[in-house]
Coordinates of C-alpha atoms in Angstrom, one line a residue:
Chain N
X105 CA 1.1 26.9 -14.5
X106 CA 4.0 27.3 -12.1
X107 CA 7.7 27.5 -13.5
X108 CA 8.7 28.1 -17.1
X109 CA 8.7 24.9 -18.5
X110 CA 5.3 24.9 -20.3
X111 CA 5.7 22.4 -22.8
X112 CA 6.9 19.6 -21.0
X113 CA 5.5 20.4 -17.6
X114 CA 3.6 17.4 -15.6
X115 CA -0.2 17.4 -15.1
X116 CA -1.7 16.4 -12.1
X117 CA -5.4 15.9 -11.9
X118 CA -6.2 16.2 -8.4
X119 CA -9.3 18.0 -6.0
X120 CA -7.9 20.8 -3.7
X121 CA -8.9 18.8 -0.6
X122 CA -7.2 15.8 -1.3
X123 CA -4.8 14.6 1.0
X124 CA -3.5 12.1 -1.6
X125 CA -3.4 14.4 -4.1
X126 CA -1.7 17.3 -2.2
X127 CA 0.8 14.5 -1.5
X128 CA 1.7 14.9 -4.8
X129 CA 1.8 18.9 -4.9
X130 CA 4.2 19.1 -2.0
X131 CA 6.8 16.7 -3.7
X132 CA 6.2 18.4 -7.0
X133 CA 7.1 21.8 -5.1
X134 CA 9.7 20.6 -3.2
X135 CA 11.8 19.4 -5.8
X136 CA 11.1 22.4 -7.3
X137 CA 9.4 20.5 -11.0
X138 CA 7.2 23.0 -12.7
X139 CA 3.7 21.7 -13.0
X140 CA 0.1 22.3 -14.3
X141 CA -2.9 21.1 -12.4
X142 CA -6.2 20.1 -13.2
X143 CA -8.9 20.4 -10.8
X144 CA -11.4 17.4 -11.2
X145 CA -14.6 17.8 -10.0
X146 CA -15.1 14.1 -8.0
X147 CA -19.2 13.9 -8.7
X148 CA -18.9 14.1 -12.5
X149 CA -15.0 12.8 -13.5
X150 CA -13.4 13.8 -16.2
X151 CA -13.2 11.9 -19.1
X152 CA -9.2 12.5 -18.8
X153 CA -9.1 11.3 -14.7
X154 CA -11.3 7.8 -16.4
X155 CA -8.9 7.6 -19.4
X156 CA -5.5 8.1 -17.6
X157 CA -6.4 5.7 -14.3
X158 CA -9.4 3.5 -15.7
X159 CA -8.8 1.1 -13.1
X160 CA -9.3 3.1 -9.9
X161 CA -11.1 6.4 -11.3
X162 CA -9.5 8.3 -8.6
X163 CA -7.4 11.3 -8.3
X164 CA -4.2 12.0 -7.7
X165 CA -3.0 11.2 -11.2
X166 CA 0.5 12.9 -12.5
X167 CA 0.8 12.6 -16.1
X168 CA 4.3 12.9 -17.0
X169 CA 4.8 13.3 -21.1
X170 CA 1.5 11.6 -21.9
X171 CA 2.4 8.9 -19.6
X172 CA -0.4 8.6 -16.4
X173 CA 0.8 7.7 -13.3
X174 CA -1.5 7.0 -10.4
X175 CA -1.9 6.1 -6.6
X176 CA -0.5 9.0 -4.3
X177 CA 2.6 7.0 -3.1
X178 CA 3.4 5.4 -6.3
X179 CA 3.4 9.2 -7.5
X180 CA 6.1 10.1 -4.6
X181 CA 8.3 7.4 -5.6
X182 CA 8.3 8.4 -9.2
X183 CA 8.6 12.0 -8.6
X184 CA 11.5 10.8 -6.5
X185 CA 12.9 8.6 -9.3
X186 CA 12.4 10.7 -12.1
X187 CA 13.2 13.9 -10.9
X188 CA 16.2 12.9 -9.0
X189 CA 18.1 15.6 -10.6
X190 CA 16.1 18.4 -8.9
X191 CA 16.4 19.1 -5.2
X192 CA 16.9 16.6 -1.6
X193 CA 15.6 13.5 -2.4
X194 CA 12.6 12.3 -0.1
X195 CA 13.4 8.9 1.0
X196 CA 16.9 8.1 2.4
X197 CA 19.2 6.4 0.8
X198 CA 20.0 4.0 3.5
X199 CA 17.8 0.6 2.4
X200 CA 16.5 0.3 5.8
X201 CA 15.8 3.9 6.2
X202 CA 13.8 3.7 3.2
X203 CA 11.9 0.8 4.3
X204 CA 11.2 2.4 7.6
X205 CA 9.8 5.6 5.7
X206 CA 8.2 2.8 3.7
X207 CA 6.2 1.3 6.4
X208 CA 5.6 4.0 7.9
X209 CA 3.8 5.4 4.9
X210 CA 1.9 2.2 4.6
X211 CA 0.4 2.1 8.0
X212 CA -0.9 6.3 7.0
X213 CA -2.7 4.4 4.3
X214 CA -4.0 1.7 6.1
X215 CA -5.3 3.8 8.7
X216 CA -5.7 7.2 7.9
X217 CA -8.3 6.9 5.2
X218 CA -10.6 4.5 6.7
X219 CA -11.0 6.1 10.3
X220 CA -11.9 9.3 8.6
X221 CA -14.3 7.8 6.9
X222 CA -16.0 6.9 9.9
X223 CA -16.1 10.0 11.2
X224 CA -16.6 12.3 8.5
X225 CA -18.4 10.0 6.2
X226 CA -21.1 8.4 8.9
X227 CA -24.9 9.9 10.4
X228 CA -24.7 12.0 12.9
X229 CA -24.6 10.3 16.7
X230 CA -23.9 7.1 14.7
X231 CA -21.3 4.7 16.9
X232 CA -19.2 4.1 13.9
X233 CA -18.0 8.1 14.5
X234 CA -17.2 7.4 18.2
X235 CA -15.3 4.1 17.3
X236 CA -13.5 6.1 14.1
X237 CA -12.3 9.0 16.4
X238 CA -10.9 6.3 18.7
X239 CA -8.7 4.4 16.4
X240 CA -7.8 7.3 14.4
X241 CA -6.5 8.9 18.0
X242 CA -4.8 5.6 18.6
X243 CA -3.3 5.6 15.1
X244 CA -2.5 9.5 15.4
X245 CA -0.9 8.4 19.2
X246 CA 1.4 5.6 17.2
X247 CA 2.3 8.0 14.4
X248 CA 3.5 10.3 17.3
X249 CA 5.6 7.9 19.1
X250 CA 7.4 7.1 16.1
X251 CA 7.9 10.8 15.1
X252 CA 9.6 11.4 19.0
X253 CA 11.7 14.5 19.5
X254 CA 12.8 14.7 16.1
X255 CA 11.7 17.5 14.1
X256 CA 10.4 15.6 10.9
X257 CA 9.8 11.8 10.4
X258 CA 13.3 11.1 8.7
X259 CA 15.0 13.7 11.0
X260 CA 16.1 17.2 10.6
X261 CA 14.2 17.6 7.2
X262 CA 11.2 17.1 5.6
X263 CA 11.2 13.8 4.1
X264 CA 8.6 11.2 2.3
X265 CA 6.5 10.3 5.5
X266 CA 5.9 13.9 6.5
X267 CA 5.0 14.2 2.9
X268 CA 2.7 11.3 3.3
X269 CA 1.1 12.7 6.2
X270 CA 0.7 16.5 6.7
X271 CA -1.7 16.4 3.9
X272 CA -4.1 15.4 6.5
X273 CA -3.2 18.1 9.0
X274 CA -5.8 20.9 7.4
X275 CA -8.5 18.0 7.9
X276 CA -8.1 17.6 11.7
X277 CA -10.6 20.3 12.4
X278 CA -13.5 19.0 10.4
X279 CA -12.6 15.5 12.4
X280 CA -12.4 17.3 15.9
X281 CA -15.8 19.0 15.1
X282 CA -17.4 15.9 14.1
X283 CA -16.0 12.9 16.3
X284 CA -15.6 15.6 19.1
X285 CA -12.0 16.0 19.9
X286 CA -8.7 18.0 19.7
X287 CA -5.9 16.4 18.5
X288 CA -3.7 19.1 20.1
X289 CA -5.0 17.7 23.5
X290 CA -4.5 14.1 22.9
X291 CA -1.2 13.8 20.6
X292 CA 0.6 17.8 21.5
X293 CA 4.2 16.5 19.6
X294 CA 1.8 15.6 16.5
X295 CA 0.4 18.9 16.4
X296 CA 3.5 20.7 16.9
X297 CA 5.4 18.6 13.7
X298 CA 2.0 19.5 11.6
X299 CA 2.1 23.2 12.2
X300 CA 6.5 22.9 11.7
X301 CA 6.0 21.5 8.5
X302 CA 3.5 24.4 7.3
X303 CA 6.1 27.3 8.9
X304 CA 9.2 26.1 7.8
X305 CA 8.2 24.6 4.3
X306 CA 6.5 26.8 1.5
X307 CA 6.2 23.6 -0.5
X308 CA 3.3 22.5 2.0
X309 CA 2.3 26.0 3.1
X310 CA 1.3 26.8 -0.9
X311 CA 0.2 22.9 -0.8
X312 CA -2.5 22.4 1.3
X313 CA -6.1 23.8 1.8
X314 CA -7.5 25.9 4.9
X315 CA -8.7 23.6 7.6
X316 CA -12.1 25.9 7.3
X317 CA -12.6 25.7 3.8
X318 CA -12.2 21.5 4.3
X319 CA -14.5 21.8 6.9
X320 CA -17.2 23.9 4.3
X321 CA -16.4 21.3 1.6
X322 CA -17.1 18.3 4.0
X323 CA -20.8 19.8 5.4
X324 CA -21.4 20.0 1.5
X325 CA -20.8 16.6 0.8
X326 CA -22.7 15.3 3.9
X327 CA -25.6 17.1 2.9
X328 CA -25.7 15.8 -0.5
X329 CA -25.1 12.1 1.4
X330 CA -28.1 13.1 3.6
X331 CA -25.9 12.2 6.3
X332 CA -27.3 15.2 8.9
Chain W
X77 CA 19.5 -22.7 6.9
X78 CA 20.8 -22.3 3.2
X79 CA 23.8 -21.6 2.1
X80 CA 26.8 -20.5 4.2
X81 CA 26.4 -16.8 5.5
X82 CA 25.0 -18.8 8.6
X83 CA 26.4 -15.1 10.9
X84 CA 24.8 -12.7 8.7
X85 CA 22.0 -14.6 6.8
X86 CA 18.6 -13.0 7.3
X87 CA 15.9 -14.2 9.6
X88 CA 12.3 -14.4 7.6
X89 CA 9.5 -14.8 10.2
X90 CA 7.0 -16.2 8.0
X91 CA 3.9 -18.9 7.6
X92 CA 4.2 -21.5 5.2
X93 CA 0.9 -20.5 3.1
X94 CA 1.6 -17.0 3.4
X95 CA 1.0 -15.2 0.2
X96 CA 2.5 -12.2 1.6
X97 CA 5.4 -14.1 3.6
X98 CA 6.1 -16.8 0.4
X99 CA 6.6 -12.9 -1.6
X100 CA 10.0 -12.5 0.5
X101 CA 11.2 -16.2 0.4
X102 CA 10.7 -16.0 -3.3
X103 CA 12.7 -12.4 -3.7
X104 CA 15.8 -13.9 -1.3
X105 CA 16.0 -16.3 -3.3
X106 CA 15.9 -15.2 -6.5
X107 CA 19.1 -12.4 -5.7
X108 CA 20.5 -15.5 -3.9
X109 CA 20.5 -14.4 -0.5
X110 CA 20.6 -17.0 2.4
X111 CA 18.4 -16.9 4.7
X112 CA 16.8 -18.6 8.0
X113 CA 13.1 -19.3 8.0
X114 CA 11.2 -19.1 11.4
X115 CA 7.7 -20.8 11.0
X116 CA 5.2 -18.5 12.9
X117 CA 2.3 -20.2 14.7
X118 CA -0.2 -17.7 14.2
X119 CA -2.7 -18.8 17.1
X120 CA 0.1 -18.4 19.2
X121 CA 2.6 -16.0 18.0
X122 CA 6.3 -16.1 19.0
X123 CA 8.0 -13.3 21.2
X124 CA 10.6 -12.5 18.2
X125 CA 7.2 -11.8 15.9
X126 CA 5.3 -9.3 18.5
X127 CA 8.3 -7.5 19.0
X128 CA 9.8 -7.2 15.7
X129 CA 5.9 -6.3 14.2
X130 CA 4.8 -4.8 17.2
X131 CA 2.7 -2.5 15.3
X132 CA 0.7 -5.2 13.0
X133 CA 2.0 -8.3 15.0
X134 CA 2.0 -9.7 11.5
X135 CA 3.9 -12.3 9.2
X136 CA 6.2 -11.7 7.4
X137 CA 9.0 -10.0 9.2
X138 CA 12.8 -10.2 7.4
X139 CA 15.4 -9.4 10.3
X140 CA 18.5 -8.2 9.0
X141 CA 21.9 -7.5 11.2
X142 CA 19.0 -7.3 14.4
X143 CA 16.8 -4.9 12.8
X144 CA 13.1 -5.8 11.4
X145 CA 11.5 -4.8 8.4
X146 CA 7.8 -5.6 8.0
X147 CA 5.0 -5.7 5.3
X148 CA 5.8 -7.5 2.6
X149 CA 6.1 -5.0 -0.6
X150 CA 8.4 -2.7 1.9
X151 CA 10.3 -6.0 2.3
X152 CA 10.2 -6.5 -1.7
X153 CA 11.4 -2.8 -2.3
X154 CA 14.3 -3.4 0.6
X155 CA 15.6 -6.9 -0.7
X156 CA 16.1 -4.5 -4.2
X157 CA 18.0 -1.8 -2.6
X158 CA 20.0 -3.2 0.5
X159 CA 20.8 -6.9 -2.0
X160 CA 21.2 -4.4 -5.5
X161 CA 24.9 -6.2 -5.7
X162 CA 23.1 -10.2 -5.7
X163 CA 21.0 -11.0 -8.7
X164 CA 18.9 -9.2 -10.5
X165 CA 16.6 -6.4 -9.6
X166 CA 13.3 -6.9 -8.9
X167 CA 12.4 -3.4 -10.1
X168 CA 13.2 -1.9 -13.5
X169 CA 15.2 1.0 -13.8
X170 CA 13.0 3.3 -16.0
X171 CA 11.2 5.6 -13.6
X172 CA 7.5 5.2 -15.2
X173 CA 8.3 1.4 -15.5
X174 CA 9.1 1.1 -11.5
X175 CA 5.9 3.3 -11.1
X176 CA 3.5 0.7 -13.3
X177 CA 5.1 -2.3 -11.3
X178 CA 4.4 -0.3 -7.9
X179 CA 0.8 0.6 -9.3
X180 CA -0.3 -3.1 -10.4
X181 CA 1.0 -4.5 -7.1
X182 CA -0.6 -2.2 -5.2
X183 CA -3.8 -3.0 -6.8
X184 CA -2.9 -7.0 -5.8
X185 CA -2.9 -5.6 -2.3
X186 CA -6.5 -3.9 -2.7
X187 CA -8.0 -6.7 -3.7
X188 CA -6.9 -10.0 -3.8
X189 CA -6.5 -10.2 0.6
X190 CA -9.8 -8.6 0.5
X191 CA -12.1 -10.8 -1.7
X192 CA -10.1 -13.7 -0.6
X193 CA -10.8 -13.4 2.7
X194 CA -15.0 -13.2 2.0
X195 CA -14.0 -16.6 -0.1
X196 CA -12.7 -18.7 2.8
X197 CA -13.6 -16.7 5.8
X198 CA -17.3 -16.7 5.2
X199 CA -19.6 -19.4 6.6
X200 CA -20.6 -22.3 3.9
X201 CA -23.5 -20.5 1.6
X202 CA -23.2 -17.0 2.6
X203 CA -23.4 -14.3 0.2
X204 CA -20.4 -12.8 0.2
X205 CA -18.7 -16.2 -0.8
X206 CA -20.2 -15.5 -4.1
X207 CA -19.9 -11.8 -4.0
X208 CA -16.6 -12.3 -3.5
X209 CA -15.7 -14.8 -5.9
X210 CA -17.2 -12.3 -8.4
X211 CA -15.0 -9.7 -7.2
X212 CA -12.0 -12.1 -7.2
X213 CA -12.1 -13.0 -11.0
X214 CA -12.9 -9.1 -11.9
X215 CA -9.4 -8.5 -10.4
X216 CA -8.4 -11.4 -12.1
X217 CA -9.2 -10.6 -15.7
X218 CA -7.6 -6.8 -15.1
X219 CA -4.5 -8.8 -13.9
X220 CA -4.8 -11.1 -17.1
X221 CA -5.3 -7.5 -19.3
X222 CA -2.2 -6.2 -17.9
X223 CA -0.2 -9.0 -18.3
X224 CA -1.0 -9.7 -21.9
X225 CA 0.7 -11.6 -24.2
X226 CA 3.9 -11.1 -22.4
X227 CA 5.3 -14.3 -20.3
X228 CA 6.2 -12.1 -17.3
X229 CA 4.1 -8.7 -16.1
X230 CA 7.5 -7.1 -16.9
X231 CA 8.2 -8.5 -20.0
X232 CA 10.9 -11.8 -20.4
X233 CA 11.9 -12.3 -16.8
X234 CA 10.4 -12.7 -13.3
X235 CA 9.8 -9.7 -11.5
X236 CA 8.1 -7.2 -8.7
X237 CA 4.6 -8.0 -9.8
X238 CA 5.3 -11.6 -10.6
X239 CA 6.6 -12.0 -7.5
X240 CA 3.9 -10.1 -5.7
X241 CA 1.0 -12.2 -7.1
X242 CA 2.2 -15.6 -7.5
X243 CA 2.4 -16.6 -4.1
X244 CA -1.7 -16.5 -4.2
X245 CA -1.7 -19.3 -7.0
X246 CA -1.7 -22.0 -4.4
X247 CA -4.4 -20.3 -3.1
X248 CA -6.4 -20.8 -6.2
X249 CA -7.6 -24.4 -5.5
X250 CA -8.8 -23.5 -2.2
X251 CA -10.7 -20.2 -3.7
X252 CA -11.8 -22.7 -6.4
X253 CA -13.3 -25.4 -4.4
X254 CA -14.9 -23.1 -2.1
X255 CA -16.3 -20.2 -4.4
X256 CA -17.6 -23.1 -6.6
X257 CA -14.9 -21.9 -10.3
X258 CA -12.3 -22.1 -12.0
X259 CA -9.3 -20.0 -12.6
X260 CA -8.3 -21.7 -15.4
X261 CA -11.6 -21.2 -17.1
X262 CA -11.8 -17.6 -15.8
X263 CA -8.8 -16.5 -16.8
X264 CA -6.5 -19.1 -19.0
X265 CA -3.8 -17.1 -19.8
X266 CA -3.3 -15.9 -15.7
X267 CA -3.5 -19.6 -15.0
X268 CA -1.0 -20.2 -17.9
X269 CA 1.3 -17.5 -16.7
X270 CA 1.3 -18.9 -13.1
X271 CA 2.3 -22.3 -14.4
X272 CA 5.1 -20.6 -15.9
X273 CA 6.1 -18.6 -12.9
X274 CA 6.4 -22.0 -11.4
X275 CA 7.9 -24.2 -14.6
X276 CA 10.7 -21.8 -15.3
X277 CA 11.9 -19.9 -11.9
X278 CA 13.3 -22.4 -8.9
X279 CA 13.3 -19.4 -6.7
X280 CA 9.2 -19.5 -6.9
X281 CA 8.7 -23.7 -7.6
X282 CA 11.0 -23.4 -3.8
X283 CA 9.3 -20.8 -2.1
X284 CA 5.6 -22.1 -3.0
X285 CA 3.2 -24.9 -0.6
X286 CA 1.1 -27.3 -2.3
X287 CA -2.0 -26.0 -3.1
X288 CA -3.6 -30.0 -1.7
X289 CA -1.8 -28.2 2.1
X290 CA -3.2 -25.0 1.5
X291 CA -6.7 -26.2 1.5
X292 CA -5.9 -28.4 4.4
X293 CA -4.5 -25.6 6.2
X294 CA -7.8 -23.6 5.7
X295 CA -10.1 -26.5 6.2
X296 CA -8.4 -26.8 9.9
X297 CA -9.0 -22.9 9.5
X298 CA -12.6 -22.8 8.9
X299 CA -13.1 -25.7 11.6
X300 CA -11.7 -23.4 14.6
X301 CA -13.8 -21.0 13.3
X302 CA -16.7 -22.7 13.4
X303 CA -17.3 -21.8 9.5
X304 CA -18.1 -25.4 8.1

């Protein structure tokens, strides 16, 4: 428990290597809402992750006054929306700003996820972890372009596609070491933002895991795939 | 051209049996917003379209004072905030309530482009026609649990998740005749509540192609890729 607001502090059910669920961390910590979390062990759920998001099974879910809400971006909307109160708010309010961060946010989801999963998730010398690491460099290369010379996505501050992002940043090395690349070599600006938004922001520094410990976490879970 | 901000009006760069496109006509029209519809050729895509999308390359694209916003929920969510003065909102106000409506039409976007595409985009008698078909009407019924016995997935009116699903209802003859079911039978009171989407809201019975030209458009689909 972080804070002093026991009784009416959020939950969030989430599994410390998450990038969708430390999502949810960083805008919980940014905005400075006090918060309890749950660690759910993803090879045997809980029976409150399967009650509060039936439909998916999956974490991140914030459960706000009894009330579960899931799916990582959903979750930085509301936190946005309900705690508008407390702290910057992390999409603009310009309606096409917003729907920049929006897309933006989107395309993460679209590719993000599913290249890793090639990489990460796939045999050893299988092709599906050559043709991951290339779209996820192309993806990474895209995300970069739009970033530019500005500090953070939305500008001089942190802001909801950073948020949506940097969760992946302490996963790089366990995709370098598998798909056999740097991502400080092929997208430099990329690497730099990642590493800003850890220095100059405690609410992702206390956020996200060690790269190594991801690493350790992911030659776990491909040994009990029997994927080496 | 409708109405008479002819200067101003938005430019929608759509496809007449565009779920995802047919989700923006039927929001701008709903708040009341004129607009100019360019119809996409999606063989051979327009200048405008690659680079206003140049990311996804994709329909729908709403261009507003020169500047594009794409993806079609990021064009929902946009319509709400940059049109809040025109009609009413898509969106609820309550926080968890805007979170639920984000949730369920997120889950539209998992699943329904997904299994729809291994309906129509499969060769005659393949398996995945049937797995997804099966698929299909699971997402289906969780849709018909959600919505209930209320008319609208929000309660008395038309909105985000009404708006996100219904443009696949024309789609349902074409899923129908070629997953060998029926909606209706599946799912009567989804089937009930997209007759009423239809019945009681001009800004959907507008926005929405005959299901007879849907299936037309597909068949010509399926032919070019030799699928039939």
């Amino acid at each position: 428990m972080e804070g002093d607001q026991a009784a009416a502090a959020p939950v969030l059910l989430n599994c410390f290597v998450s990038p969708f669920g430390n999502r949810a961390r960083i805008a919980l910590r940014r905005k400075g809402v006090a918060f309890e979390e749950k660690a759910e062990n993803l090879a045997a759920k809980s029976p409150l992750l399967l009650s509060s998001n039936p439909v998916h099974g999956k974490v991140p879910v914030l459960i706000v006054g009894g009330r579960p809400v899931c799916e990582s971006l959903v979750i930085l909307e509301f936190i946005d929306d309900a705690f508008s109160a407390a702290g910057e708010p992390l999409l603009p309010a310009d309606p096409y700003a917003r729907a920049r961060a929006r897309f933006w946010a989107s395309y993460i989801d679209t590719k993000m996820p599913e290249c890793a999963a090639r990489v990460w998730r796939s045999p050893k010398g299988a092709a599906a972890v050559e043709e991951g690491k290339k779209d996820m460099v192309a993806a990474l290369k895209t995300l970069e372009a739009e970033l530019g010379a500005k500090p953070y996505f939305a500008g001089d501050a942190l802001g909801y596609v950073d948020v949506a992002l940097v969760p992946f940043a302490p996963w790089f090395l366990t995709y370098e070491r598998l798909g056999g690349f740097s991502v400080a070599a092929e997208c430099p600006a990329l690497a730099a933002w990642a590493a800003r938004c850890v220095r100059e922001n405690d609410c992702v520094a206390k956020s996200l895991p060690e790269p190594e410990h991801v690493f350790q976490f992911v030659c776990g879970m491909r040994k009990m795939f029997g994927l080496e």
